[in-house]
PDB file of C-alpha atoms and ligand atoms in Angstrom:
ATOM      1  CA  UNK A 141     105.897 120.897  90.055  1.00 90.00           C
ATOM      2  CA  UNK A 142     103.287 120.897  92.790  1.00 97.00           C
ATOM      3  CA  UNK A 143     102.062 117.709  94.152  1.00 98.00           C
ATOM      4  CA  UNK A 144      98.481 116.759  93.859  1.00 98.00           C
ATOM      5  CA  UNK A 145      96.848 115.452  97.099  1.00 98.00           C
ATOM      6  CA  UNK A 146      93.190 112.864  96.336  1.00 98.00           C
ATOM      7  CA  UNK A 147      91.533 112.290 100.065  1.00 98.00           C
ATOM      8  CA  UNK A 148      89.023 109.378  99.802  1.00 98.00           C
ATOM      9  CA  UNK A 149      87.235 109.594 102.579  1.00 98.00           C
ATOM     10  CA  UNK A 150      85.614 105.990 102.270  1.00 98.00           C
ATOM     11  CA  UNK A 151      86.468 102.722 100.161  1.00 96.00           C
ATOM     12  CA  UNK A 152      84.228  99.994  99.679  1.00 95.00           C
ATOM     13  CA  UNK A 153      84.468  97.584 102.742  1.00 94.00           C
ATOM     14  CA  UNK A 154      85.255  99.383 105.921  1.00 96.00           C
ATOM     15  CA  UNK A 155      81.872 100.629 108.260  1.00 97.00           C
ATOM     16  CA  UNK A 156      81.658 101.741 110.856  1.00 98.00           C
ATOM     17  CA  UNK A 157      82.048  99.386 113.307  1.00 98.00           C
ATOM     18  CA  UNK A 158      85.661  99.185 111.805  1.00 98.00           C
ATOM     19  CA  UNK A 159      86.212 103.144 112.272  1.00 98.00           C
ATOM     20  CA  UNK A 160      83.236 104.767 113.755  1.00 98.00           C
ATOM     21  CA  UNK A 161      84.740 108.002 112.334  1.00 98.00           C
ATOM     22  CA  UNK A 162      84.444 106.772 108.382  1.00 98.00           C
ATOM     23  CA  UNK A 163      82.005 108.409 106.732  1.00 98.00           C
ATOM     24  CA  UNK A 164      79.147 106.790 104.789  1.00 98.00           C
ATOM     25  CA  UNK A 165      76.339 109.193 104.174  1.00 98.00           C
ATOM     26  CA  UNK A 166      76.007 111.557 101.234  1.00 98.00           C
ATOM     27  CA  UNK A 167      76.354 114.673 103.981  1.00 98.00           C
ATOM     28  CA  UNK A 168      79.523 112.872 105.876  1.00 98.00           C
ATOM     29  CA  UNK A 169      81.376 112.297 102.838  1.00 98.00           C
ATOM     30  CA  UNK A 170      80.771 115.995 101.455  1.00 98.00           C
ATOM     31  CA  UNK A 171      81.657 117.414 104.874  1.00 98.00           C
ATOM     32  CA  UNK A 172      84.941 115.046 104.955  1.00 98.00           C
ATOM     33  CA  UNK A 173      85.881 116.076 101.520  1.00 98.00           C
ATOM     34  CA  UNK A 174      85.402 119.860 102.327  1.00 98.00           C
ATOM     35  CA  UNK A 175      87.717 119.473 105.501  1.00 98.00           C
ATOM     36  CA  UNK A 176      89.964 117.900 103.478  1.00 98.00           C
ATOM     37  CA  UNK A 177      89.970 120.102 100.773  1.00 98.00           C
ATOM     38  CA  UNK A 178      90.578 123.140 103.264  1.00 98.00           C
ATOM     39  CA  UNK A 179      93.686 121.467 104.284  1.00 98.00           C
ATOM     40  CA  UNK A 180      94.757 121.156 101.012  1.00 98.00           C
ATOM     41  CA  UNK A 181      93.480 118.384  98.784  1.00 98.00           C
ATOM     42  CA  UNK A 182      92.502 118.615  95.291  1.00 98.00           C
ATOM     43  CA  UNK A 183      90.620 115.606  94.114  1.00 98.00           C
ATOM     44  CA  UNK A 184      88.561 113.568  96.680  1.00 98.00           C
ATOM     45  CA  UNK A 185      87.982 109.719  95.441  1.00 98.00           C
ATOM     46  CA  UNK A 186      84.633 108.751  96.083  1.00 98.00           C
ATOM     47  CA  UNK A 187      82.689 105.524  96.752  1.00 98.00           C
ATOM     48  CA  UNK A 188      79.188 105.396  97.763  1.00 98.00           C
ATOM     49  CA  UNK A 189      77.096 103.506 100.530  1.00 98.00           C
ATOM     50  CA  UNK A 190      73.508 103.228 101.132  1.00 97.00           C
ATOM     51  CA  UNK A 191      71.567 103.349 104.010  1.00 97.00           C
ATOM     52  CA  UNK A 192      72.944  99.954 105.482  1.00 97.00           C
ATOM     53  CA  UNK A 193      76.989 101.186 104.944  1.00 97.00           C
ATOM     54  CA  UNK A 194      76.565  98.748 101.958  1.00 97.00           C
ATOM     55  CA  UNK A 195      78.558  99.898  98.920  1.00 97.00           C
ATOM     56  CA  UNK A 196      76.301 101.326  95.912  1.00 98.00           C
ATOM     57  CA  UNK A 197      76.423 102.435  92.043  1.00 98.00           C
ATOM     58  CA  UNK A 198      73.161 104.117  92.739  1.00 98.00           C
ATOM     59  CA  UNK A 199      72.751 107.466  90.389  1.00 98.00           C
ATOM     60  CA  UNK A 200      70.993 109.580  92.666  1.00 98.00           C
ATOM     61  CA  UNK A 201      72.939 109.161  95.902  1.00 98.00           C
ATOM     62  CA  UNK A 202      76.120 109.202  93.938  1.00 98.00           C
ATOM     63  CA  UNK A 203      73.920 113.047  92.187  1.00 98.00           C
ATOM     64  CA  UNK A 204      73.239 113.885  95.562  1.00 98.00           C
ATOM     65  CA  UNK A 205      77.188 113.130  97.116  1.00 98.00           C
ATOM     66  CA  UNK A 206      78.661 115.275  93.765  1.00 98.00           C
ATOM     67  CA  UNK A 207      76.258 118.285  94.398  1.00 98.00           C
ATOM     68  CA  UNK A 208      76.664 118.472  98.090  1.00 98.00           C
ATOM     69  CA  UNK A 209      80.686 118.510  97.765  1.00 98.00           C
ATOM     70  CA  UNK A 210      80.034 121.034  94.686  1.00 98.00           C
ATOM     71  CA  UNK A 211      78.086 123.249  96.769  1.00 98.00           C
ATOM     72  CA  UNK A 212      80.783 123.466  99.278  1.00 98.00           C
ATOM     73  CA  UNK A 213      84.164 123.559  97.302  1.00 98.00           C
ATOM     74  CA  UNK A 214      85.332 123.250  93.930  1.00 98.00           C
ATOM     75  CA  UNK A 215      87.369 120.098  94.789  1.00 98.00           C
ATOM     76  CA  UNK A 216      88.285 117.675  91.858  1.00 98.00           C
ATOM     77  CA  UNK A 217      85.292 115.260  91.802  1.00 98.00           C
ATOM     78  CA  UNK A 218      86.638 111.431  91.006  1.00 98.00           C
ATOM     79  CA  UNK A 219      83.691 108.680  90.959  1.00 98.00           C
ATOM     80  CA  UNK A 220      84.886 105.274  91.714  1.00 98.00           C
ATOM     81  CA  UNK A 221      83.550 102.904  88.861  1.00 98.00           C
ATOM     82  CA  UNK A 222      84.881  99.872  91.450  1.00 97.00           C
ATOM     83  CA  UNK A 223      82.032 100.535  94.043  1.00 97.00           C
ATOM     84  CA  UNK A 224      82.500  97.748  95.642  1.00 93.00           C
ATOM     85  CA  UNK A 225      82.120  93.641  96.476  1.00 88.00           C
ATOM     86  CA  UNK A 226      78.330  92.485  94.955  1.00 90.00           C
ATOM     87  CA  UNK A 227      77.534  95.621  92.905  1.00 96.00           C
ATOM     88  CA  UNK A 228      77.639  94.411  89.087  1.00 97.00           C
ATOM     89  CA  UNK A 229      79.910  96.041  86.012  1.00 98.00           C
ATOM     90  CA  UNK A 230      76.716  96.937  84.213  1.00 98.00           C
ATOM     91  CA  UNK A 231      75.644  99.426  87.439  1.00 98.00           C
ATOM     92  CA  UNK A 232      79.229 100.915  88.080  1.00 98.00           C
ATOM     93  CA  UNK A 233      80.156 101.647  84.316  1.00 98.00           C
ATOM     94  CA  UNK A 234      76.637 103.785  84.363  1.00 98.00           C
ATOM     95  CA  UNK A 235      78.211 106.162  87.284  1.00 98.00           C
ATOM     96  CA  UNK A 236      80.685 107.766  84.274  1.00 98.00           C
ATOM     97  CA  UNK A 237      77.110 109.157  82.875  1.00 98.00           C
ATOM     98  CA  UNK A 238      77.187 111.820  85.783  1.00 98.00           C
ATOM     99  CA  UNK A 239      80.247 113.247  84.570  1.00 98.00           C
ATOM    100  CA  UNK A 240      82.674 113.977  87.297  1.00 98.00           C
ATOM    101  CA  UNK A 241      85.601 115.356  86.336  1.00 98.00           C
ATOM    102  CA  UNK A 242      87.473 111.907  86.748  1.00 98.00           C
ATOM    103  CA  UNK A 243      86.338 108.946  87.482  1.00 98.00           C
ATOM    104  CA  UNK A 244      88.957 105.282  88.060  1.00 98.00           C
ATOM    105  CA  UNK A 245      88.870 102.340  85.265  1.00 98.00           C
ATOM    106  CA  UNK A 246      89.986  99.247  86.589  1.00 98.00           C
ATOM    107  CA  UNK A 247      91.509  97.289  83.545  1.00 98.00           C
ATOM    108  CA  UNK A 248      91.175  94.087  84.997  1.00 97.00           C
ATOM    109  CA  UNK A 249      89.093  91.396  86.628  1.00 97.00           C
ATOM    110  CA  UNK A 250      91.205  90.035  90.217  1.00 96.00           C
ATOM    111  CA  UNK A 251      89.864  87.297  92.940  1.00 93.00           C
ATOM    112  CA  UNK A 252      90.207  89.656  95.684  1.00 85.00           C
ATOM    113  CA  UNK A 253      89.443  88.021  99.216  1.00 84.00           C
ATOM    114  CA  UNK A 254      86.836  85.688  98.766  1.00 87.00           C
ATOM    115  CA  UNK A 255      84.773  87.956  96.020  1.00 90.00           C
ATOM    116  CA  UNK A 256      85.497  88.738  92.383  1.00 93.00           C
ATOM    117  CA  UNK A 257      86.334  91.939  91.080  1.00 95.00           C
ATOM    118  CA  UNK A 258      84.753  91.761  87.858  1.00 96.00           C
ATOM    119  CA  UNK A 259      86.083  93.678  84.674  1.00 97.00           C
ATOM    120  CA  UNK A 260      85.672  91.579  81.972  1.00 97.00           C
ATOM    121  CA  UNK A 261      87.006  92.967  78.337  1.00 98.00           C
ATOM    122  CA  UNK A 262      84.334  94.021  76.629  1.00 98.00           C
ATOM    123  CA  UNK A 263      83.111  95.987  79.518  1.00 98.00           C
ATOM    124  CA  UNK A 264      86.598  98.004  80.473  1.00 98.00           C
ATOM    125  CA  UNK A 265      86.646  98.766  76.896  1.00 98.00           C
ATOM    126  CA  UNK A 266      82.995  99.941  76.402  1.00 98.00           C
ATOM    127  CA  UNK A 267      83.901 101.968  79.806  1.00 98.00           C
ATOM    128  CA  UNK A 268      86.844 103.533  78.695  1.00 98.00           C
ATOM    129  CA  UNK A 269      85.042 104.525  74.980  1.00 98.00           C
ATOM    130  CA  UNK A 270      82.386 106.043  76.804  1.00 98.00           C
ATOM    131  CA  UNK A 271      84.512 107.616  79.638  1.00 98.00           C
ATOM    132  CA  UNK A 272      86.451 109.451  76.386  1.00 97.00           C
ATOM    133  CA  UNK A 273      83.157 110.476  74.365  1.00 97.00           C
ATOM    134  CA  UNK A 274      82.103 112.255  77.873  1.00 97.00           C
ATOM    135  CA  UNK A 275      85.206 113.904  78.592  1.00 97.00           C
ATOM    136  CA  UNK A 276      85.331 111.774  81.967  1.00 98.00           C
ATOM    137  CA  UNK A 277      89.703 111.276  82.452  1.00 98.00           C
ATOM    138  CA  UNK A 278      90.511 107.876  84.029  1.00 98.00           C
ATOM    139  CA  UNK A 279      92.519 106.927  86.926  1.00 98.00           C
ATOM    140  CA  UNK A 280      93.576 103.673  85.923  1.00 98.00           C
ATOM    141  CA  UNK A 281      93.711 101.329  88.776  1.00 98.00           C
ATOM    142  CA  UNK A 282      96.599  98.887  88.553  1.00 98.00           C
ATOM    143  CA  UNK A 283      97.476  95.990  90.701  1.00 97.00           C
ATOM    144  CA  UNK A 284      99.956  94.353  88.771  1.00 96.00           C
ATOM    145  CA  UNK A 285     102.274  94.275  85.789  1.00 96.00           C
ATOM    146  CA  UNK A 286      99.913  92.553  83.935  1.00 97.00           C
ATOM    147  CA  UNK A 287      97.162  95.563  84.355  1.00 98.00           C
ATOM    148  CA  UNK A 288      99.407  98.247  83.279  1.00 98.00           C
ATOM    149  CA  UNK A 289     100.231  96.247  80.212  1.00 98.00           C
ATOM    150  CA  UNK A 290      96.345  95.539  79.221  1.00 98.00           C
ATOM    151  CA  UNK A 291      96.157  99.600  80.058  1.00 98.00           C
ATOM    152  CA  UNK A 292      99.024 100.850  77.257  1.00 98.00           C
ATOM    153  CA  UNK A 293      96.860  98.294  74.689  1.00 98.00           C
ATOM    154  CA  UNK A 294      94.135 100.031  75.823  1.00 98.00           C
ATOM    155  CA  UNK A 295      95.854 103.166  74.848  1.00 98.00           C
ATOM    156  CA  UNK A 296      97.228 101.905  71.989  1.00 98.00           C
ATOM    157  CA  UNK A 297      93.524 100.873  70.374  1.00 98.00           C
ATOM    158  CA  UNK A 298      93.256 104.427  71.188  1.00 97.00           C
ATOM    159  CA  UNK A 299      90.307 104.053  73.850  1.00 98.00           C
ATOM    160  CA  UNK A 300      92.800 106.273  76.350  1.00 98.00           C
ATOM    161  CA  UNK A 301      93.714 109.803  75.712  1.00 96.00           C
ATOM    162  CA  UNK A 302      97.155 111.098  76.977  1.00 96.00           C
ATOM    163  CA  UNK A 303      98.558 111.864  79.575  1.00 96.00           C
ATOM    164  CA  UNK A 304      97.646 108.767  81.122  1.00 98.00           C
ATOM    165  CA  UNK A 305      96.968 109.028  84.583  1.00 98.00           C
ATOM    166  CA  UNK A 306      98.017 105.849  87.233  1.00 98.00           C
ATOM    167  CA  UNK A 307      97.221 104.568  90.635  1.00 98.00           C
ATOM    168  CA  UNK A 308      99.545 101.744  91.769  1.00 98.00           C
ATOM    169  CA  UNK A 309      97.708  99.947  94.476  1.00 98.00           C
ATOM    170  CA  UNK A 310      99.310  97.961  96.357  1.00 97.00           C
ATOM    171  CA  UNK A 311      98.698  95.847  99.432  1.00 95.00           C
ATOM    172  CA  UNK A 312      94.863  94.965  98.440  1.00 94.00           C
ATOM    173  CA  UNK A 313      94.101  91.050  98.776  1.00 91.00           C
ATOM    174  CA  UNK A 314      94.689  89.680  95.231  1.00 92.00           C
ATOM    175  CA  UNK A 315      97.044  92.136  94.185  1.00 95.00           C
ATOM    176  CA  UNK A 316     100.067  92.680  94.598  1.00 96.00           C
ATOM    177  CA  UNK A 317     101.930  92.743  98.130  1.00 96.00           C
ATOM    178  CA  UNK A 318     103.341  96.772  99.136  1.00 97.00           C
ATOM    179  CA  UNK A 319     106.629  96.368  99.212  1.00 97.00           C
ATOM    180  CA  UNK A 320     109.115  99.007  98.525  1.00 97.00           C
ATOM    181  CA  UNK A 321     110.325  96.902  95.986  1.00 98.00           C
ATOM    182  CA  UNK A 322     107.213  96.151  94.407  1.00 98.00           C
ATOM    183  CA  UNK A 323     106.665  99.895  94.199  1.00 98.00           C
ATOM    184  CA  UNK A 324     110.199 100.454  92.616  1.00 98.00           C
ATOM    185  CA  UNK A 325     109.461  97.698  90.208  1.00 98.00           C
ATOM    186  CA  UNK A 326     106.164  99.514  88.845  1.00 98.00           C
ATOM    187  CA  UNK A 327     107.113 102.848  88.768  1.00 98.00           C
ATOM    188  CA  UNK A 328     110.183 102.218  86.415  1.00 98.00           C
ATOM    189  CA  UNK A 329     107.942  99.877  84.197  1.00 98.00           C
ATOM    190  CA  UNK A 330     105.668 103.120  83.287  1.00 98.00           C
ATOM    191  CA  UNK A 331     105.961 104.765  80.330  1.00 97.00           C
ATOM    192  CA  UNK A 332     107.161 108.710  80.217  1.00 96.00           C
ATOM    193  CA  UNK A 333     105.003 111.594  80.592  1.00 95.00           C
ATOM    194  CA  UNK A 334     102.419 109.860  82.836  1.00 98.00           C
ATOM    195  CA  UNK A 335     101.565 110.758  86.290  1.00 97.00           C
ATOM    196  CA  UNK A 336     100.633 108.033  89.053  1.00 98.00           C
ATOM    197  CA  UNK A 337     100.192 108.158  92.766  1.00 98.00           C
ATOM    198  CA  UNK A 338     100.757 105.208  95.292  1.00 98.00           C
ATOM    199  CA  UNK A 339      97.492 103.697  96.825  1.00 98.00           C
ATOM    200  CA  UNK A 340      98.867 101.454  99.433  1.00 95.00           C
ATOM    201  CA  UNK A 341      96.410  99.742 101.209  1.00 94.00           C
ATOM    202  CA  UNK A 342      97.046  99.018 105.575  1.00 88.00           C
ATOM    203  CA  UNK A 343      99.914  99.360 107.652  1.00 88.00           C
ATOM    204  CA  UNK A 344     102.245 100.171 104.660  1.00 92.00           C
ATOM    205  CA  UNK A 345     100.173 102.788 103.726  1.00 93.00           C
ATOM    206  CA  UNK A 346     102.076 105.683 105.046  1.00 95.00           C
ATOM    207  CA  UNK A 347     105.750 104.059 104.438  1.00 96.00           C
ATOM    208  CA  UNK A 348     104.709 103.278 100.881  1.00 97.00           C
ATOM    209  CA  UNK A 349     103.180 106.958 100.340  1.00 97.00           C
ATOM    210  CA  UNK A 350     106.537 108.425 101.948  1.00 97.00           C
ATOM    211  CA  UNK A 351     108.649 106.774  99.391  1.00 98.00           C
ATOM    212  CA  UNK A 352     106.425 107.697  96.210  1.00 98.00           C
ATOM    213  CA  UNK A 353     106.071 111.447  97.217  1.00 97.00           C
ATOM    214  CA  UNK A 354     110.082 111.347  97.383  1.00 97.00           C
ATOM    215  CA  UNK A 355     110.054 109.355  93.656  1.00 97.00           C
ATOM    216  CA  UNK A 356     108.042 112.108  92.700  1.00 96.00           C
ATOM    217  CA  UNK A 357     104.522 110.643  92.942  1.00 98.00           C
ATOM    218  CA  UNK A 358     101.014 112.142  93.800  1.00 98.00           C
ATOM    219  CA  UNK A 359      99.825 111.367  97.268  1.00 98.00           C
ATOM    220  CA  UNK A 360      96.453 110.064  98.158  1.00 98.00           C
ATOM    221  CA  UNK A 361      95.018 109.825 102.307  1.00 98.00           C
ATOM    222  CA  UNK A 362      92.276 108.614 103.512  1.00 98.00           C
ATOM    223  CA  UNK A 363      90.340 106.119 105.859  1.00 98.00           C
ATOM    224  CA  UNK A 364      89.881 103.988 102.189  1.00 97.00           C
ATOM    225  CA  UNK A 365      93.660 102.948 102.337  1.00 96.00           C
ATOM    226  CA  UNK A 366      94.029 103.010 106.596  1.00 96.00           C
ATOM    227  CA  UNK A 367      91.882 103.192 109.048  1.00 97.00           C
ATOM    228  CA  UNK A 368      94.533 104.037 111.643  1.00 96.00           C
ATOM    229  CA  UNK A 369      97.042 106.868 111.844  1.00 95.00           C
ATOM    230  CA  UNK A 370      99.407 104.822 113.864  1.00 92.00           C
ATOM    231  CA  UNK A 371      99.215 101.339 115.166  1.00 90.00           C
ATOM    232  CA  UNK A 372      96.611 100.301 117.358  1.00 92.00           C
ATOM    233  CA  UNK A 373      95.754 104.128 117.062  1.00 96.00           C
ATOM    234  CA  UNK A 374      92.197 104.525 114.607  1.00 97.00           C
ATOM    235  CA  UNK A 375      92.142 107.670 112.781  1.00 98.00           C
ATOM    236  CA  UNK A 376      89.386 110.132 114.283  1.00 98.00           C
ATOM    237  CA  UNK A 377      88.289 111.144 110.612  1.00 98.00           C
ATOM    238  CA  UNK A 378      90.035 111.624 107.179  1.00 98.00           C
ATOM    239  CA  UNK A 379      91.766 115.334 108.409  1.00 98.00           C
ATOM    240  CA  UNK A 380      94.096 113.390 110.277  1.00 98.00           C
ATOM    241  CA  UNK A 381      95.438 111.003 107.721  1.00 98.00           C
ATOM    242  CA  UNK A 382      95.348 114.006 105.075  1.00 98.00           C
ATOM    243  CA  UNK A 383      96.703 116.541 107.684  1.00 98.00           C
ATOM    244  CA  UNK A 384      99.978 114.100 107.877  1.00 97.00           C
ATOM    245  CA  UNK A 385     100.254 113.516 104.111  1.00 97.00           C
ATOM    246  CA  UNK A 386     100.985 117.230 103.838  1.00 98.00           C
ATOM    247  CA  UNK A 387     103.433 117.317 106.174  1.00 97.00           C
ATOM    248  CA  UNK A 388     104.871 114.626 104.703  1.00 97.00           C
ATOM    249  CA  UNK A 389     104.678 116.863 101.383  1.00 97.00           C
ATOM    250  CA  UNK A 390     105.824 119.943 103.146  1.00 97.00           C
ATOM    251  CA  UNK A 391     108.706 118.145 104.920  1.00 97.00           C
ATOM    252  CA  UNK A 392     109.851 117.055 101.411  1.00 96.00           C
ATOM    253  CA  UNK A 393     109.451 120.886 100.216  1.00 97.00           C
ATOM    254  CA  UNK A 394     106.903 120.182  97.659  1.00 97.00           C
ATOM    255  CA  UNK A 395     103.637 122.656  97.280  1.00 97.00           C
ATOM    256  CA  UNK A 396     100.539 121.176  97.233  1.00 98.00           C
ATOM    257  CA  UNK A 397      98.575 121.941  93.543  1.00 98.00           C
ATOM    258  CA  UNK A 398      94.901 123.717  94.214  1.00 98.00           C
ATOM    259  CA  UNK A 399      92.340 121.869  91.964  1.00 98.00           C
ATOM    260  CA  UNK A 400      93.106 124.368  88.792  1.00 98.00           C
ATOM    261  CA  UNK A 401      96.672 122.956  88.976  1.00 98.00           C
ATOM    262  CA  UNK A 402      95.728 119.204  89.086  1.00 98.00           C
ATOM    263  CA  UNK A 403      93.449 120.218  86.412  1.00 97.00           C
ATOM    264  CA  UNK A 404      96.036 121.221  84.511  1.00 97.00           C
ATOM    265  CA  UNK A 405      98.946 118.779  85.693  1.00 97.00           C
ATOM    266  CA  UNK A 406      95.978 115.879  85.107  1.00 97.00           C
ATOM    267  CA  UNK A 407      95.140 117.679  81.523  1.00 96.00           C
ATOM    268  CA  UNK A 408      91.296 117.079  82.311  1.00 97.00           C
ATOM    269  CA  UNK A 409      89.887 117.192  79.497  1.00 94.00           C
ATOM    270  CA  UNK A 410      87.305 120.473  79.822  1.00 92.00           C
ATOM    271  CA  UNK A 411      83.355 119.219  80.205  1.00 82.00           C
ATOM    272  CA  UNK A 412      80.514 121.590  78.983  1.00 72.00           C
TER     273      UNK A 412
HETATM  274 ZN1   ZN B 772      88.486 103.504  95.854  1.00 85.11          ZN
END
């Protein structure tokens, strides 16, 4: 079964005065996500910034960022509904109404750093019923045990449709540490027939992504999880970090899926 590579080209904190590489405009993110979609990636994860870096839910520039990659490849488009620190639940649920293909659902609310990552109940649940009605698959986000349990009740109350689709992240303040063992722990804790990927978050990021590619886990790259492609060493752009996952793949003999395999590994549901 062919692996499925996500870039994300830009997470919600980093600017660039951290990497001056990262790319924050609607045009450098699209041009990222084409490079990296050249090379082999088949879903690019994407966050939004406005003019000042700062991250933003808002509907056009997120419009503008999905027809600009659409123009230029016909990549896997997943919307972050986490945004970022200061943006409120009621503006990043609204992004799902854009329908890309995919888009994350973060089942919980976490004290992450000194903001809070707000997901209260009502809201993850209104998200997911409304992510379902528009044919928009999750990603569900999980940085503990505790989310992935709140996520099968979620699919239980049948607000998720199958497969379910995972993200352990790992190594993000407030959740849990990236540890090998950590990782382990997870990925025998998740229910059959799913498919997850390992977002590991710093300088794990590449030893944690090496171990879940060989437990048979999607592989995600991108300045969001590291900002450096060795230590001390910053990453001159996303190719770099996404140029090594697929070695990484490759070097484990596992083919990389074009989008129309994800599509079908990640059963997307189809969207008129
Ligand atoms: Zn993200």
């Amino acid at each position: 079964m062919p692996v499925i590579l996500t870039v994300a080209p830009t997470g919600p904190i980093a600017t660039k005065s951290d990497n001056p590489y990262l790319p924050t405009s609607p045009q450098e993110i699209a041009d990222a996500v084409e490079e990296a979609y050249r090379a082999g990636a088949s879903v690019a994860h994407i966050h939004l910034r406005d003019e000042q870096q700062r991250p933003t839910a808002d509907l056009a520039t997120a419009q503008l960022t999905m027809d600009l990659i659409k123009q230029r490849c016909p990549i896997l488009i997943q919307i972050s509904t986490g945004v970022g620190p200061m943006v409120p639940f009621e503006d990043r649920e609204k992004l799902v109404e854009l329908k890309p293909r995919m888009a994350t659902l973060n089942p919980c609310s976490m004290s992450s750093a000194d903001y809070e990552f707000r997901n209260p109940p009502a809201g993850v649940r209104r998200l997911a019923a409304r992510m379902r009605e528009l044919n928009v698959k999750p990603e569900l986000e999980i940085y503990d045990t505790g989310h992935l349990d709140v996520c099968l009740q979620l699919h239980k109350e049948g607000l998720l449709a199958d497969p379910l689709q995972f993200s352990i992240v790992m190594g993000a303040a407030g959740g849990m540490a990236a540890t090998p063992e950590n990782l382990l722990m997870m990925v025998s804790r998740l229910p059959p027939g799913v498919t997850w990927q390992v977002i590991a978050v710093g300088k794990s990021s590449l030893q944690l992504t090496a171990i879940a590619l060989a437990l048979g886990g999607n592989v995600r790259a991108g300045l969001e999880d590291t900002l450096h492609l060795r230590r001390g060493v910053l990453a001159e752009g996303n190719l770099p970090l996404v140029e090594r996952a697929i070695r990484l793949a490759r070097d484990l003999e596992l083919d990389l899926a074009t989008p129309e395999q994800a599509e079908s590994l990640l059963a997307l549901p189809p969207q008129l």
